[in-house]
Each structure stands twice: as structure tokens, then as C-alpha cells.
Amino acid sequence: MSEYKPPRWHYELGKTGKGYNLKLLSIDEVFLSGDLLKLWIKPSSAVDNKMSYKPLVYSKDYEKLWLYCNRLIDNIKNLDPDDVTEHDMDALNTAINRIFSDTGWREMKKKFRQQDKRLRKVRIDLSASIATSLNEFKQQQGLATYDESIDELLSFFKYHSENSEVTDDQ
């Protein structure tokens, strides 16, 4: 089921607004950000940020929907991504569309992207002198980012390591 295409967000009053049309959750997003989503669908989360939620969240019926969403997220995350059914994803996406306002869902998607970015990045602690040297190297080589600088240094190291083995063997 990894070919699940997340449906489009159903905008309030049918208006799409300007710019990028939002999508609902993909399977990958549930696995990556399901726990974050569970925090934000808690009834207590809606108290501080009323603009992000639809009026349903403030009704007595919301607790059932909240528990249902939690179970769906947990069930989906306990499966292999290829075993997730379209029915479960559609049910979760329909519930999500009932909970968040257009503004709220836009904010949630932003939080998902930030979380994904944080999980893909690694932070390395460097001493001040190494950081200064790396910055000087970056400027001398005309490189735009520290990633490019480190990649350049690693390529240089790899090239010389491979070539020194050839000369050592001869």
C-alpha cells in the first residue's frame, strides 16, 4: 500500500486560498510525525490555539473522535508501511480534516516538515578553533555551505587515501 496518495485538504467554505494546495497525511508522515500529531489533537491543545481548530474540538463529541484518531495512528504505526490499508489512511485523513482549521492544518504541515528536517540533520559539536578553520576553508574555496566544505575535505581525504594505497603496494 506504499503507493497511497494523500488526498487534498478539504478547505472550509470550499476556498483553496492562495498558493500551494494542502494535502492530507501520507503514510510516511504518519510514521514520522504520528506522535507529534497525537500531541496536537489532544483536547487540551485546542485551548491555547483556538484559530487552529474547528468548533467540533470544543464539543462533547470530540473525545470519541480524539480517541479514534489515537487508535488509528497507533494501529498504522504498528504495521509495516506496505501493510497500511487505504481505508485506515482515509479514515484518519477524514478525521484530521474535521479537527483542524485551514490555518491549523497549514501549521501542522509546517511542523511535520520541520520535524522531518530535524531528523535528517545531525548536529556535530566542534571546538571554536575547528569551526573557525572550517569557515576559513569554506571562504577560501568559495563554497556556499559547511556541508560542501566538509564534502570537499572528505573527497580530498578519500582520493589521497586510495592513491597512497596504490603507491604503498608498488
mmCIF file of C-alpha atoms in Angstrom:
data_model
loop_
_atom_site.group_PDB
_atom_site.id
_atom_site.type_symbol
_atom_site.label_atom_id
_atom_site.label_comp_id
_atom_site.label_asym_id
_atom_site.label_seq_id
_atom_site.Cartn_x
_atom_site.Cartn_y
_atom_site.Cartn_z
ATOM 1 C CA MET A 1 0.000 0.000 0.000
ATOM 2 C CA SER A 2 3.034 2.276 -0.143
ATOM 3 C CA GLU A 3 1.520 3.894 -3.250
ATOM 4 C CA TYR A 4 -1.149 5.660 -1.197
ATOM 5 C CA LYS A 5 -1.603 9.179 -2.478
ATOM 6 C CA PRO A 6 -2.737 11.557 0.244
ATOM 7 C CA PRO A 7 -5.974 13.302 -0.681
ATOM 8 C CA ARG A 8 -6.256 17.057 -0.952
ATOM 9 C CA TRP A 9 -7.245 19.018 2.102
ATOM 10 C CA HIS A 10 -10.941 19.965 2.043
ATOM 11 C CA TYR A 11 -10.935 23.690 2.664
ATOM 12 C CA GLU A 12 -13.524 25.424 4.785
ATOM 13 C CA LEU A 13 -16.171 27.064 2.603
ATOM 14 C CA GLY A 14 -14.559 25.337 -0.410
ATOM 15 C CA LYS A 15 -11.942 28.051 -0.742
ATOM 16 C CA THR A 16 -8.406 26.988 -1.511
ATOM 17 C CA GLY A 17 -6.787 30.298 -0.785
ATOM 18 C CA LYS A 18 -3.624 31.433 -2.473
ATOM 19 C CA GLY A 19 -0.579 29.335 -3.195
ATOM 20 C CA TYR A 20 0.074 25.679 -2.545
ATOM 21 C CA ASN A 21 -2.972 23.465 -2.030
ATOM 22 C CA LEU A 22 -2.544 21.396 1.097
ATOM 23 C CA LYS A 23 -2.541 17.615 1.164
ATOM 24 C CA LEU A 24 -3.643 15.394 4.000
ATOM 25 C CA LEU A 25 -1.370 12.806 5.602
ATOM 26 C CA SER A 26 0.769 10.359 3.688
ATOM 27 C CA ILE A 27 1.802 7.023 5.187
ATOM 28 C CA ASP A 28 5.351 8.314 5.682
ATOM 29 C CA GLU A 29 4.076 11.359 7.564
ATOM 30 C CA VAL A 30 2.107 9.167 9.962
ATOM 31 C CA PHE A 31 5.222 7.123 10.724
ATOM 32 C CA LEU A 32 7.393 10.204 11.039
ATOM 33 C CA SER A 33 5.049 12.603 12.815
ATOM 34 C CA GLY A 34 2.275 10.481 14.304
ATOM 35 C CA ASP A 35 3.399 11.176 17.865
ATOM 36 C CA LEU A 36 3.543 14.916 17.198
ATOM 37 C CA LEU A 37 0.071 14.772 15.685
ATOM 38 C CA LYS A 38 -1.248 12.914 18.736
ATOM 39 C CA LEU A 39 0.008 15.743 20.939
ATOM 40 C CA TRP A 40 -1.730 18.376 18.822
ATOM 41 C CA ILE A 41 -5.090 16.628 18.601
ATOM 42 C CA LYS A 42 -5.389 16.427 22.391
ATOM 43 C CA PRO A 43 -8.381 18.436 23.573
ATOM 44 C CA SER A 44 -6.107 20.461 25.850
ATOM 45 C CA SER A 45 -4.013 21.626 22.863
ATOM 46 C CA ALA A 46 -7.014 23.402 21.398
ATOM 47 C CA VAL A 47 -7.369 25.664 24.427
ATOM 48 C CA ASP A 48 -4.251 27.708 23.657
ATOM 49 C CA ASN A 49 -4.637 27.946 19.887
ATOM 50 C CA LYS A 50 -8.313 28.296 19.009
ATOM 51 C CA MET A 51 -7.683 29.509 15.438
ATOM 52 C CA SER A 52 -6.099 26.168 14.525
ATOM 53 C CA TYR A 53 -9.132 24.024 15.328
ATOM 54 C CA LYS A 54 -12.672 23.671 14.125
ATOM 55 C CA PRO A 55 -15.594 24.128 16.560
ATOM 56 C CA LEU A 56 -16.059 20.337 16.829
ATOM 57 C CA VAL A 57 -12.980 20.210 19.077
ATOM 58 C CA TYR A 58 -14.837 22.172 21.752
ATOM 59 C CA SER A 59 -17.894 19.893 21.778
ATOM 60 C CA LYS A 60 -18.670 16.896 23.989
ATOM 61 C CA ASP A 61 -18.396 14.566 20.977
ATOM 62 C CA TYR A 62 -14.750 15.395 20.374
ATOM 63 C CA GLU A 63 -13.375 12.917 22.915
ATOM 64 C CA LYS A 64 -14.640 9.985 20.821
ATOM 65 C CA LEU A 65 -13.012 11.391 17.678
ATOM 66 C CA TRP A 66 -9.778 12.092 19.552
ATOM 67 C CA LEU A 67 -9.597 8.516 20.889
ATOM 68 C CA TYR A 68 -10.451 7.147 17.443
ATOM 69 C CA CYS A 69 -7.596 9.155 15.866
ATOM 70 C CA ASN A 70 -5.153 7.964 18.531
ATOM 71 C CA ARG A 71 -6.121 4.337 17.865
ATOM 72 C CA LEU A 72 -5.785 4.806 14.102
ATOM 73 C CA ILE A 73 -2.343 6.410 14.450
ATOM 74 C CA ASP A 74 -1.163 3.653 16.806
ATOM 75 C CA ASN A 75 -2.569 0.907 14.551
ATOM 76 C CA ILE A 76 -0.924 2.387 11.464
ATOM 77 C CA LYS A 77 2.433 2.845 13.204
ATOM 78 C CA ASN A 78 2.364 -0.775 14.419
ATOM 79 C CA LEU A 79 2.175 -2.033 10.839
ATOM 80 C CA ASP A 80 4.802 -2.255 8.158
ATOM 81 C CA PRO A 81 4.310 0.741 5.812
ATOM 82 C CA ASP A 82 3.422 -1.634 2.956
ATOM 83 C CA ASP A 83 0.652 -3.207 5.068
ATOM 84 C CA VAL A 84 -1.194 0.023 5.844
ATOM 85 C CA THR A 85 -4.609 -0.009 4.214
ATOM 86 C CA GLU A 86 -6.114 2.771 2.200
ATOM 87 C CA HIS A 87 -9.214 2.506 4.398
ATOM 88 C CA ASP A 88 -7.242 3.306 7.587
ATOM 89 C CA MET A 89 -5.434 6.216 5.936
ATOM 90 C CA ASP A 90 -8.650 7.648 4.516
ATOM 91 C CA ALA A 91 -10.371 7.300 7.900
ATOM 92 C CA LEU A 92 -7.520 9.118 9.649
ATOM 93 C CA ASN A 93 -7.381 11.843 6.997
ATOM 94 C CA THR A 94 -11.142 12.384 7.169
ATOM 95 C CA ALA A 95 -10.936 12.746 10.943
ATOM 96 C CA ILE A 96 -7.972 15.133 10.687
ATOM 97 C CA ASN A 97 -9.906 17.277 8.216
ATOM 98 C CA ARG A 98 -12.734 17.503 10.773
ATOM 99 C CA ILE A 99 -10.376 18.607 13.579
ATOM 100 C CA PHE A 100 -8.103 21.284 12.137
ATOM 101 C CA SER A 101 -8.997 24.572 10.512
ATOM 102 C CA ASP A 102 -7.294 25.532 7.258
ATOM 103 C CA THR A 103 -4.829 27.662 9.206
ATOM 104 C CA GLY A 104 -4.254 24.921 11.758
ATOM 105 C CA TRP A 105 -3.534 22.263 9.138
ATOM 106 C CA ARG A 106 -1.117 24.573 7.348
ATOM 107 C CA GLU A 107 0.725 24.992 10.675
ATOM 108 C CA MET A 108 0.715 21.235 11.293
ATOM 109 C CA LYS A 109 2.209 20.543 7.860
ATOM 110 C CA LYS A 110 4.900 23.114 8.647
ATOM 111 C CA LYS A 111 5.633 21.312 11.942
ATOM 112 C CA PHE A 112 5.868 17.987 10.080
ATOM 113 C CA ARG A 113 8.396 19.447 7.624
ATOM 114 C CA GLN A 114 10.433 20.919 10.485
ATOM 115 C CA GLN A 115 10.443 17.595 12.304
ATOM 116 C CA ASP A 116 11.485 15.751 9.138
ATOM 117 C CA LYS A 117 14.289 18.257 8.601
ATOM 118 C CA ARG A 118 15.491 17.883 12.197
ATOM 119 C CA LEU A 119 15.519 14.105 11.909
ATOM 120 C CA ARG A 120 17.553 14.211 8.689
ATOM 121 C CA LYS A 121 20.169 16.570 10.103
ATOM 122 C CA VAL A 122 22.923 15.681 12.522
ATOM 123 C CA ARG A 123 24.454 18.214 14.839
ATOM 124 C CA ILE A 124 28.157 17.831 15.480
ATOM 125 C CA ASP A 125 29.932 19.702 18.263
ATOM 126 C CA LEU A 126 33.104 21.388 17.079
ATOM 127 C CA SER A 127 35.651 23.331 19.036
ATOM 128 C CA ALA A 128 35.766 27.041 18.254
ATOM 129 C CA SER A 129 39.172 26.736 16.578
ATOM 130 C CA ILE A 130 37.993 23.925 14.246
ATOM 131 C CA ALA A 131 34.836 25.877 13.391
ATOM 132 C CA THR A 132 36.958 28.938 12.575
ATOM 133 C CA SER A 133 39.293 26.857 10.400
ATOM 134 C CA LEU A 134 36.356 25.260 8.603
ATOM 135 C CA ASN A 135 34.833 28.687 7.972
ATOM 136 C CA GLU A 136 38.149 29.964 6.575
ATOM 137 C CA PHE A 137 38.404 26.889 4.322
ATOM 138 C CA LYS A 138 34.837 27.468 3.119
ATOM 139 C CA GLN A 139 35.592 31.087 2.231
ATOM 140 C CA GLN A 140 38.943 30.293 0.559
ATOM 141 C CA GLN A 141 37.367 27.627 -1.613
ATOM 142 C CA GLY A 142 34.343 29.798 -2.427
ATOM 143 C CA LEU A 143 31.917 27.212 -1.091
ATOM 144 C CA ALA A 144 28.404 28.143 -0.045
ATOM 145 C CA THR A 145 27.780 25.788 2.876
ATOM 146 C CA TYR A 146 29.590 23.873 5.568
ATOM 147 C CA ASP A 147 28.245 20.665 4.037
ATOM 148 C CA GLU A 148 30.086 21.485 0.804
ATOM 149 C CA SER A 149 33.247 22.270 2.758
ATOM 150 C CA ILE A 150 33.196 19.001 4.653
ATOM 151 C CA ASP A 151 32.351 17.090 1.476
ATOM 152 C CA GLU A 152 35.344 18.708 -0.240
ATOM 153 C CA LEU A 153 37.659 17.736 2.621
ATOM 154 C CA LEU A 154 36.330 14.179 2.725
ATOM 155 C CA SER A 155 36.701 13.819 -1.054
ATOM 156 C CA PHE A 156 40.278 15.064 -0.784
ATOM 157 C CA PHE A 157 40.974 12.592 2.019
ATOM 158 C CA LYS A 158 39.361 9.692 0.143
ATOM 159 C CA TYR A 159 41.256 10.481 -3.054
ATOM 160 C CA HIS A 160 44.606 10.625 -1.257
ATOM 161 C CA SER A 161 43.875 7.528 0.823
ATOM 162 C CA GLU A 162 43.086 5.493 -2.291
ATOM 163 C CA ASN A 163 46.130 6.795 -4.172
ATOM 164 C CA SER A 164 48.527 6.290 -1.255
ATOM 165 C CA GLU A 165 47.486 2.612 -1.016
ATOM 166 C CA VAL A 166 48.395 2.135 -4.685
ATOM 167 C CA THR A 167 51.873 3.657 -4.199
ATOM 168 C CA ASP A 168 52.426 1.734 -0.933
ATOM 169 C CA ASP A 169 51.657 -1.583 -2.648
ATOM 170 C CA GLN A 170 54.051 -0.986 -5.541
#
